[in-house]
Short mmCIF file of C-alpha atoms and ligand atoms in Angstrom, two decimals:
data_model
loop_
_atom_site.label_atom_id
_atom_site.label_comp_id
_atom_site.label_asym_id
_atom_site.label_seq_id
_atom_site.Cartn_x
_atom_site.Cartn_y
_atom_site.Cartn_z
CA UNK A 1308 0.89 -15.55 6.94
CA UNK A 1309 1.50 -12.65 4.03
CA UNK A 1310 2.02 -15.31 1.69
CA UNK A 1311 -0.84 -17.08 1.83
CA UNK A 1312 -3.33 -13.42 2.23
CA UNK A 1313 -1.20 -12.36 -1.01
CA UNK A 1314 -3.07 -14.95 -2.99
CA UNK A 1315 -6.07 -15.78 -1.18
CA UNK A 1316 -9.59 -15.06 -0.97
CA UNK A 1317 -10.79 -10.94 0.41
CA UNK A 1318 -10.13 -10.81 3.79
CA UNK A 1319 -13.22 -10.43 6.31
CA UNK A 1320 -12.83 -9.28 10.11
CA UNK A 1321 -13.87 -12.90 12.12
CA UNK A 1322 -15.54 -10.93 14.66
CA UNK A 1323 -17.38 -7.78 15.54
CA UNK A 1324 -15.15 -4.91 15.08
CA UNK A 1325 -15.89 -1.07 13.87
CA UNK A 1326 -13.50 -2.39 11.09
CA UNK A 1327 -14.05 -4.65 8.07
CA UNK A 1328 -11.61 -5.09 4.88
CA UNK A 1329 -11.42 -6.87 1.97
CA UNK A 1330 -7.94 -7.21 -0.72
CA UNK A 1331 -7.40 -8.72 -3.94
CA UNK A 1332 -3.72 -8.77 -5.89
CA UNK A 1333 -3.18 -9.64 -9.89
CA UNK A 1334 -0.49 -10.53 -11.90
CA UNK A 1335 -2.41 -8.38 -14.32
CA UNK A 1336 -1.72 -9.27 -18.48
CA UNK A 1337 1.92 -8.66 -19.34
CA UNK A 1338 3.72 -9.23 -16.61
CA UNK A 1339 5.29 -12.76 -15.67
CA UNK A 1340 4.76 -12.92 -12.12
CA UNK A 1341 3.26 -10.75 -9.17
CA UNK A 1342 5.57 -8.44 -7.54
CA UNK A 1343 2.88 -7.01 -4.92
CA UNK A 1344 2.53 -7.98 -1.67
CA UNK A 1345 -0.53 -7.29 0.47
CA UNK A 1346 -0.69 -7.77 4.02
CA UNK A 1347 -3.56 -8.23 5.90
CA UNK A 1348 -3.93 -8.64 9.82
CA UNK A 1349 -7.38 -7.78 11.70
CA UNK A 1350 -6.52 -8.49 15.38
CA UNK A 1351 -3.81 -6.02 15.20
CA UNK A 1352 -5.19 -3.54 13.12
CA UNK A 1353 -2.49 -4.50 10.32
CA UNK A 1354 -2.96 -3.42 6.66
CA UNK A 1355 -0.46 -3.16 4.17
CA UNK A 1356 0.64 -3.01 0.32
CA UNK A 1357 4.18 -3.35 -0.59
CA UNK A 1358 5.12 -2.94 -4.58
CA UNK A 1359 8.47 -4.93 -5.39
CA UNK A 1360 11.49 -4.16 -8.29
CA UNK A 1361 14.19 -6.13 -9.07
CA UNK A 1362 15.75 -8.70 -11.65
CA UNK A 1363 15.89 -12.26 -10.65
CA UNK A 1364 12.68 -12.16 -9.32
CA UNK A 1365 13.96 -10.46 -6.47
CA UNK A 1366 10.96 -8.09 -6.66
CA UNK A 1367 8.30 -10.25 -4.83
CA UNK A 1368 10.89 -11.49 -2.36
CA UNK A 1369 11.59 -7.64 -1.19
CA UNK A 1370 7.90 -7.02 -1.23
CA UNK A 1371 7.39 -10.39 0.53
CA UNK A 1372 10.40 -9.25 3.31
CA UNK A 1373 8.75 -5.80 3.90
CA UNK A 1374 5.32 -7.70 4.36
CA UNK A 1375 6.92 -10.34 6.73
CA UNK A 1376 9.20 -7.75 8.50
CA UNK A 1377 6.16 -5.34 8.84
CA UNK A 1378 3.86 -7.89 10.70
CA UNK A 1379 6.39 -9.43 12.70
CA UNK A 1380 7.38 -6.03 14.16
CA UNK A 1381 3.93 -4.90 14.96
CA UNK A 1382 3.14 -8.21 16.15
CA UNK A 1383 5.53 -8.24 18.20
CA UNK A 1384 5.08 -4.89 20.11
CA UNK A 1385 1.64 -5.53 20.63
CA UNK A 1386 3.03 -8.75 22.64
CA UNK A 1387 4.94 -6.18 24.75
CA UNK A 1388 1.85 -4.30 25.17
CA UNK A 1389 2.63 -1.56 23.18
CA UNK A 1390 0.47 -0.05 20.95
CA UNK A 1391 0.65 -1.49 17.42
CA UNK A 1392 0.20 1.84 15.51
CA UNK A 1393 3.16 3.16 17.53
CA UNK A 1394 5.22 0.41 15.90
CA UNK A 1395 4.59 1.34 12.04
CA UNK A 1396 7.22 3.56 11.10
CA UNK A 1397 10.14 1.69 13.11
CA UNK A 1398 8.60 -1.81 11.64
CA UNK A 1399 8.74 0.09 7.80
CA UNK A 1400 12.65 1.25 8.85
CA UNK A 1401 13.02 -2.79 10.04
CA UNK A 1402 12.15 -4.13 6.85
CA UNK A 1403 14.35 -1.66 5.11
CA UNK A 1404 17.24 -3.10 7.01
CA UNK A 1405 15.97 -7.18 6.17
CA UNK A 1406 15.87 -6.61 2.52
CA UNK A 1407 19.42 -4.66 2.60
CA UNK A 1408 20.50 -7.62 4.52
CA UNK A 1409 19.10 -9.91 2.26
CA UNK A 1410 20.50 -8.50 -1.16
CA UNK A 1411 24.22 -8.66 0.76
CA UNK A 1412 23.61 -12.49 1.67
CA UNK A 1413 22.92 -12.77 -2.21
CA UNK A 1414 24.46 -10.56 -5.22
CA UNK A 1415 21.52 -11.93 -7.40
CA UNK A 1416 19.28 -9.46 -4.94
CA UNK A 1417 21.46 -6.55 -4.92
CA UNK A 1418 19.64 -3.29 -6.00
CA UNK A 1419 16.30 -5.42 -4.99
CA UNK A 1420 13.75 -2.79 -3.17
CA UNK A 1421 9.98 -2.25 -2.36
CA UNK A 1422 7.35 0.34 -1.81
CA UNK A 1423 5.91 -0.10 1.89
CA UNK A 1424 2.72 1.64 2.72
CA UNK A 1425 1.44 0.66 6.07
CA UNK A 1426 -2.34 1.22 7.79
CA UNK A 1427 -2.63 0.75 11.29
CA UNK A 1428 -5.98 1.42 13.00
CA UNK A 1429 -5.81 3.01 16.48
CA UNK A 1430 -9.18 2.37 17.98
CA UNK A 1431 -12.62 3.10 16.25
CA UNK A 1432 -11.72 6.48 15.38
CA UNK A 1433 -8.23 6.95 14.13
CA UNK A 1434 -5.40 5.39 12.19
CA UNK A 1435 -1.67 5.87 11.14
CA UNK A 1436 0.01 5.50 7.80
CA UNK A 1437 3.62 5.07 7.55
CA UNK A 1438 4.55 5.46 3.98
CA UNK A 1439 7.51 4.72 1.35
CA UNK A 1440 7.56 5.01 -2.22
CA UNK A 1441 4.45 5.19 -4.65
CA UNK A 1442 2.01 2.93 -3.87
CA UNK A 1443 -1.09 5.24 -2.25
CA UNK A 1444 -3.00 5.41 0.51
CA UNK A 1445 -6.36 7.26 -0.06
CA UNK A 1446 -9.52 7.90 2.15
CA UNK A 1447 -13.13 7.72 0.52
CA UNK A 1448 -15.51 10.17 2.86
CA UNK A 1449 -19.17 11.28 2.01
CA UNK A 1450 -18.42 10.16 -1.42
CA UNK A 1451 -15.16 12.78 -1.80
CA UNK A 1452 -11.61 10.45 -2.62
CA UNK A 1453 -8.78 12.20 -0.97
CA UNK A 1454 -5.15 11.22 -1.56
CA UNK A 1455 -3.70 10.44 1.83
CA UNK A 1456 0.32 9.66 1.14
CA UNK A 1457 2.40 11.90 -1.95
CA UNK A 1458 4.15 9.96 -4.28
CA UNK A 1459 8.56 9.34 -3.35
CA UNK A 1460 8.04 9.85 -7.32
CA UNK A 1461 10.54 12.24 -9.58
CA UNK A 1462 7.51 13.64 -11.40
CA UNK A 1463 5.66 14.49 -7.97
CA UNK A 1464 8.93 16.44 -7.55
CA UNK A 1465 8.77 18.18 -10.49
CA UNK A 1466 5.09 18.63 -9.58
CA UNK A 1467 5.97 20.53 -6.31
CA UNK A 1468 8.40 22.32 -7.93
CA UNK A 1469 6.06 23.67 -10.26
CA UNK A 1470 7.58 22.13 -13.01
CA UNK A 1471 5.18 19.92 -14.17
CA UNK A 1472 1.28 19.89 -14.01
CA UNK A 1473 -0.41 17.24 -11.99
CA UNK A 1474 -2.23 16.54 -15.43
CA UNK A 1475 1.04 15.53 -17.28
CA UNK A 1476 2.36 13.02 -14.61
CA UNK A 1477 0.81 9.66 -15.91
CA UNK A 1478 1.96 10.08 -19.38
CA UNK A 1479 5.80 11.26 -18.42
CA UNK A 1480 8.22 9.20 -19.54
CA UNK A 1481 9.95 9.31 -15.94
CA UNK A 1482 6.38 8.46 -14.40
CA UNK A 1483 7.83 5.44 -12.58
CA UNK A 1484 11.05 7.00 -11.34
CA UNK A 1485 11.32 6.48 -7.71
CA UNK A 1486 13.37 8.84 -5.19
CA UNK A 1487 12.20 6.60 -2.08
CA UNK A 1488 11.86 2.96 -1.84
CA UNK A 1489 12.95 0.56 0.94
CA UNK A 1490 16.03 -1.63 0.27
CA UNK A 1491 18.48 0.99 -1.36
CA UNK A 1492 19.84 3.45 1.12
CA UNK A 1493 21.63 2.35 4.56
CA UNK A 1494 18.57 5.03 6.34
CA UNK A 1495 15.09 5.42 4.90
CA UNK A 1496 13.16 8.28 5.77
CA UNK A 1497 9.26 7.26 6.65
CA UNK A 1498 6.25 9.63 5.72
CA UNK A 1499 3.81 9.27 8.66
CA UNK A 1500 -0.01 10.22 8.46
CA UNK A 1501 -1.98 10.17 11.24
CA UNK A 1502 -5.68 10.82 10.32
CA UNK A 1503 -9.25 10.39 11.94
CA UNK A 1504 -12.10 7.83 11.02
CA UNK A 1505 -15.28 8.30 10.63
CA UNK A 1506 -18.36 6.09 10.21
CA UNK A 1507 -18.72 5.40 6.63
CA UNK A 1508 -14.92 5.86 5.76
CA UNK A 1509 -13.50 3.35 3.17
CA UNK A 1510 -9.24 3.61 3.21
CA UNK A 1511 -8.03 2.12 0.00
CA UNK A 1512 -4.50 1.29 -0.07
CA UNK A 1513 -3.32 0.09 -3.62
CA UNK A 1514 0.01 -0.18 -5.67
CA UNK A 1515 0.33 1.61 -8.99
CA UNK A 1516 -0.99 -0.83 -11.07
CA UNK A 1517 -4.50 0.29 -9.94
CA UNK A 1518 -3.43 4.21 -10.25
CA UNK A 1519 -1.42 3.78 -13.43
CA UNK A 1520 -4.18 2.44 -15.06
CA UNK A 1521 -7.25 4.42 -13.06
CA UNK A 1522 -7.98 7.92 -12.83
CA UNK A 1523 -9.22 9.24 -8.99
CA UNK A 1524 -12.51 9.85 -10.62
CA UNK A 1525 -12.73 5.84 -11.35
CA UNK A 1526 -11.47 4.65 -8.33
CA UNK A 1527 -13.92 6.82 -6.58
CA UNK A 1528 -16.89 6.01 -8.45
CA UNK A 1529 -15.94 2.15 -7.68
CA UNK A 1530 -15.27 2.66 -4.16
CA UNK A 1531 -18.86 4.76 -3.58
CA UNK A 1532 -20.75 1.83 -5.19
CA UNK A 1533 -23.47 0.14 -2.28
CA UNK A 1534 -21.89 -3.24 -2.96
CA UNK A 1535 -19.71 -5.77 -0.76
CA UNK A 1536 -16.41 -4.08 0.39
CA UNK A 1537 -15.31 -7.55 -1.36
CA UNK A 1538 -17.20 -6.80 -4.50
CA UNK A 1539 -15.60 -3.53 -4.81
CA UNK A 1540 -11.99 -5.02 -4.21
CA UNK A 1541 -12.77 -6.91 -6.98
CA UNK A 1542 -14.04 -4.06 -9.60
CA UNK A 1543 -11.10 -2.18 -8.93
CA UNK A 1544 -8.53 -4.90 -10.10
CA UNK A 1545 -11.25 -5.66 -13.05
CA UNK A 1546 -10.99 -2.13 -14.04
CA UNK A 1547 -7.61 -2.24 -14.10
CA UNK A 1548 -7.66 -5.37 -15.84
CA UNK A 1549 -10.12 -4.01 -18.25
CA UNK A 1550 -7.72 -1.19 -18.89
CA UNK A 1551 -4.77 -3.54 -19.89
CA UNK A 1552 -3.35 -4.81 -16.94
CA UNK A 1553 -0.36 -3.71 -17.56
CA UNK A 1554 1.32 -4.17 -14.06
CA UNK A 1555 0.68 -6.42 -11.34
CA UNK A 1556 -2.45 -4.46 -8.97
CA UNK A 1557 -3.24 -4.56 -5.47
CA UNK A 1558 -5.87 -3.19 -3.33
CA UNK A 1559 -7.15 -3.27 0.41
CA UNK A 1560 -9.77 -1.73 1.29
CA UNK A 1561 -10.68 -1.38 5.26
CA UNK A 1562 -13.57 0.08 6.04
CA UNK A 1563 -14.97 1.50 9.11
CA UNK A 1564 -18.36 0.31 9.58
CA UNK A 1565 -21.32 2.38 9.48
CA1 LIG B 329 4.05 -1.72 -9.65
#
C-alpha cells in the first residue's frame, strides 16, 4: 500500500470527511534514487513521512519498513477497536524494532535508519503527532506557519543551548547531523504532539529536502495560496526543485476542510 502512494498520484479522501490531503515525493536532481517514504491512509486517519539513510540502498528500504510497520500497527488496532491515534507512538517504537531486525538479517543494512513523523487525526477537531528525527510537522492557521515537531538535529541542540542562532542552522556544516532516528538504538524515544484542528487548518508534513531548500516564509506563502490542496503539494516540491533539488522531497498536506 506505501509503495504504491510513495509514487503515485496526490491522494484525495473517497468520501465526505472534515479531512482532505494531497502528497507528492521527488527524487529531486542529484540524487540517484528516492529515499522518502510517504504514507498515506484516509479511513484511518493515517499520514506519514519517513526520510531514509543508508549505503546499499538501504535508505528507502528503512523508510519503506517504518511506512509499512507504521500502517500495519495502526491498522491493526483500529481492527481491535482501539483508537488509531492511540496507536502512533507504539507503531513509531514497532518500526524501530523491524528495521533493527532487518539490518541483523542482513550486514549490507547495518547502520540503515529513518526519520518517522506520524499524523493521526482524532475526530474533526484534533490530531496526534508522534515524531523521530528531522523531517517536520508544521500547522498553517489564519495564514500564520507554526513549526509543530523540533528537529532530533545536533544544531537544534546547539540552538537550545544557546549556542547557535536559529539563523545559522541551514548553512552549518553539521546541519544534517542527527541525534534521533529510528533503526540505531535498541529503545527510541518518541516526541508526541497532540494539537487541536480547526476549520481552515492545512498540516504539512515534509522531509528536509523541502526545508533544506525552503525558508518558513516560502513554504507559507505556498501553503496560503487559494489553489487545490493538490496544486499546492505540487509547488512545494517545484520550489524545491527550482531551488536545486538537492535531496529527495516529500510533502503531505491534510487539510481540514472549511
Ligand atoms: Ca533527506
Amino acid at each position: 500500500m506505501f509503495a504504491r502512494l510513495a509514487t503515485g498520484p496526490a491522494c484525495q479522501l473517497p468520501f465526505a470527511m472534515p479531512w482532505q490531503a494531497a502528497s507528492r515525493t521527488d527524487t529531486g536532481r542529484v540524487r540517484p534514487q528516492n529515499e522518502d517514504t510517504l504514507l498515506v491512509r484516509p479511513d484511518l486517519g493515517l499520514y506519514a513521512v519517513a526520510d531514509g539513510m543508508g549505503g546499499h540502498a538501504a535508505g528507502e528500504v528503512a523508510s519503506a519498513i517504518a511506512a509499512e510497520t507504521v500502517e500495519l500497527q495502526v491498522e491493526a488496532a483500529a481492527q481491535r477497536g482501539e483508537a488509531p491515534h492511540d496507536a502512533a507512538a507504539r507503531a513509531v517504537r514497532a518500526a524501530n524494532n523491524a528495521i533493527r531486525f532487518e539490518a541483523d538479517r542482513d550486514p549490507e543494512k547495518e547502520g540503515m535508519g529513518t526519520t518517522a513523523t506520524v499524523l493521526v487525526t482524532v475526530g474533526d477537531d484534533r490530531c496526534r503527532i508522534a515524531h523521530v528525527g528531522d523531517s517536520r510537522a508544521y500547522l498553517l492557521r489564519d495564514g500564520d506557519l507554526h513549526q509543530l515537531t523540533v528537529d532530533h538535529t545536533w544544531v537544534q541542540e546547539q540552538v537550545e543551548k544557546g549556542l547557535l542562532h536559529p539563523d545559522d542552522v541551514r548553512r552549518h556544516p553539521f546541519s544534517s547531523v542527527l541525534t534521533r532516528v529510528l533503526g540505531t538504538e535498541h529503545d527510541v524515544a518518541v516526541d508526541v504532539i497532540d494539537h487541536d484542528a480547526r476549520p481552515g487548518d492545512v498540516f504539512l508534513l515534509c522531509s528536509d529536502g523541502l526545508t533544506a531548500v525552503l525558508e518558513d516564509a516560502a513554504i507559507r506563502v505556498v501553503l496560503s495560496r487559494d489553489d487545490p490542496l493538490e496544486e499546492r503539494a505540487d509547488a512545494l516540491v517545484h520550489a524545491a526543485l527550482e531551488g536545486g533539488g538537492p535531496d529527495n522531497v516529500t510533502v503531505v498536506l491534510v487539510a481540514r476542510l472549511d
